[in-house]
């Protein structure tokens, strides 16, 4: 039985792929509008499941631009929790202000904490 060894470069490329970043033509990845902490956190993904369909937003506010929808029952990666703007009547909760920075299918953004659970 052969053992499969994964080179550190392959692991780094896989981590970047999870964040939606792609290697450039030179073979090195470029990080734009994000920080290395986000890349590292996504590489150690803590899986989240959406409790209902929710907007992934550019910042932690319901007034922020929606980057995409995260569909109920699908999985994404938790990056970190953050305080943000309050929200009302979201995912069955009256009012709250805690958000999660997430990576959902390559889109890094924010969702209300009450709309996701660890899976």
Tab-separated table of C-alpha atoms in Angstrom:
chain	number	residue	atom	x	y	z
A	1	UNK	CA	0.000	0.000	0.000
A	2	UNK	CA	1.460	3.372	-1.030
A	3	UNK	CA	1.268	6.423	1.199
A	4	UNK	CA	0.154	9.676	-0.360
A	5	UNK	CA	2.203	12.668	0.728
A	6	UNK	CA	0.831	16.155	0.240
A	7	UNK	CA	3.401	18.883	-0.142
A	8	UNK	CA	2.977	22.071	1.929
A	9	UNK	CA	2.487	24.023	-1.302
A	10	UNK	CA	-0.482	21.836	-2.229
A	11	UNK	CA	-2.034	22.451	1.204
A	12	UNK	CA	-1.552	26.213	0.801
A	13	UNK	CA	-3.140	26.167	-2.662
A	14	UNK	CA	-6.084	24.160	-1.290
A	15	UNK	CA	-6.524	26.690	1.534
A	16	UNK	CA	-6.498	29.538	-0.968
A	17	UNK	CA	-9.025	27.721	-3.134
A	18	UNK	CA	-11.375	27.551	-0.134
A	19	UNK	CA	-11.175	31.326	0.199
A	20	UNK	CA	-11.928	31.814	-3.485
A	21	UNK	CA	-8.417	32.959	-4.332
A	22	UNK	CA	-6.625	31.439	-7.280
A	23	UNK	CA	-2.924	31.159	-8.038
A	24	UNK	CA	-1.626	33.662	-10.581
A	25	UNK	CA	0.130	32.706	-13.802
A	26	UNK	CA	3.440	32.747	-11.925
A	27	UNK	CA	2.111	30.080	-9.569
A	28	UNK	CA	1.886	32.359	-6.556
A	29	UNK	CA	-1.396	33.353	-5.003
A	30	UNK	CA	-2.436	36.951	-4.661
A	31	UNK	CA	-4.456	38.153	-1.679
A	32	UNK	CA	-6.656	41.141	-2.416
A	33	UNK	CA	-9.142	42.804	-0.063
A	34	UNK	CA	-8.524	40.189	2.597
A	35	UNK	CA	-5.864	39.398	5.140
A	36	UNK	CA	-3.678	36.385	5.772
A	37	UNK	CA	-5.541	35.668	9.031
A	38	UNK	CA	-8.672	34.991	6.971
A	39	UNK	CA	-6.753	32.635	4.687
A	40	UNK	CA	-5.289	30.781	7.688
A	41	UNK	CA	-8.648	30.578	9.484
A	42	UNK	CA	-10.357	29.173	6.398
A	43	UNK	CA	-7.639	26.535	6.072
A	44	UNK	CA	-8.696	25.299	9.535
A	45	UNK	CA	-12.376	25.442	8.606
A	46	UNK	CA	-14.961	25.027	11.359
A	47	UNK	CA	-17.997	23.907	9.418
A	48	UNK	CA	-21.236	25.902	9.708
A	49	UNK	CA	-24.683	25.042	8.362
A	50	UNK	CA	-27.256	27.698	7.447
A	51	UNK	CA	-30.474	27.357	9.467
A	52	UNK	CA	-32.389	29.302	6.816
A	53	UNK	CA	-31.515	31.027	3.556
A	54	UNK	CA	-29.582	34.169	4.486
A	55	UNK	CA	-27.655	36.980	2.779
A	56	UNK	CA	-23.855	36.913	3.023
A	57	UNK	CA	-23.062	40.608	3.424
A	58	UNK	CA	-20.021	42.769	2.692
A	59	UNK	CA	-19.928	44.039	6.300
A	60	UNK	CA	-21.681	43.135	9.561
A	61	UNK	CA	-24.812	45.182	8.920
A	62	UNK	CA	-28.218	44.516	7.374
A	63	UNK	CA	-27.719	47.728	5.387
A	64	UNK	CA	-24.545	46.340	3.821
A	65	UNK	CA	-24.458	45.032	0.257
A	66	UNK	CA	-25.515	41.410	-0.162
A	67	UNK	CA	-22.724	39.452	-1.847
A	68	UNK	CA	-24.753	36.276	-2.350
A	69	UNK	CA	-27.341	34.017	-0.722
A	70	UNK	CA	-26.358	31.158	1.582
A	71	UNK	CA	-29.028	28.498	1.180
A	72	UNK	CA	-30.663	26.654	4.061
A	73	UNK	CA	-28.986	23.366	4.928
A	74	UNK	CA	-25.753	24.023	3.017
A	75	UNK	CA	-22.323	24.257	4.641
A	76	UNK	CA	-19.712	26.997	4.802
A	77	UNK	CA	-16.636	27.854	6.877
A	78	UNK	CA	-16.558	29.909	10.063
A	79	UNK	CA	-13.746	32.471	10.236
A	80	UNK	CA	-14.570	34.480	13.375
A	81	UNK	CA	-17.327	36.141	15.360
A	82	UNK	CA	-17.735	39.908	15.298
A	83	UNK	CA	-19.965	42.574	16.800
A	84	UNK	CA	-21.887	44.512	14.214
A	85	UNK	CA	-25.129	46.249	13.446
A	86	UNK	CA	-28.263	45.006	15.160
A	87	UNK	CA	-30.850	43.043	13.237
A	88	UNK	CA	-34.518	42.345	13.907
A	89	UNK	CA	-36.754	39.439	12.973
A	90	UNK	CA	-33.841	37.545	11.441
A	91	UNK	CA	-33.970	33.748	11.415
A	92	UNK	CA	-36.668	33.811	14.094
A	93	UNK	CA	-34.788	36.078	16.541
A	94	UNK	CA	-36.200	39.496	17.466
A	95	UNK	CA	-33.043	41.523	17.957
A	96	UNK	CA	-29.345	40.763	18.173
A	97	UNK	CA	-26.007	42.212	17.030
A	98	UNK	CA	-23.511	39.333	16.825
A	99	UNK	CA	-22.306	38.255	13.362
A	100	UNK	CA	-20.027	35.548	11.927
A	101	UNK	CA	-17.378	36.244	9.322
A	102	UNK	CA	-17.688	33.265	6.978
A	103	UNK	CA	-16.505	31.774	3.721
A	104	UNK	CA	-19.401	30.359	1.736
A	105	UNK	CA	-18.387	28.816	-1.583
A	106	UNK	CA	-15.522	31.260	-2.042
A	107	UNK	CA	-17.378	34.372	-0.901
A	108	UNK	CA	-16.026	35.881	2.328
A	109	UNK	CA	-18.616	37.969	4.150
A	110	UNK	CA	-20.850	38.267	7.203
A	111	UNK	CA	-24.046	36.551	8.326
A	112	UNK	CA	-26.118	36.967	11.493
A	113	UNK	CA	-24.853	34.520	14.110
A	114	UNK	CA	-28.378	33.218	14.813
A	115	UNK	CA	-28.759	32.040	11.200
A	116	UNK	CA	-25.977	29.446	11.334
A	117	UNK	CA	-24.935	26.559	13.568
A	118	UNK	CA	-21.765	24.509	13.922
A	119	UNK	CA	-22.064	21.211	12.088
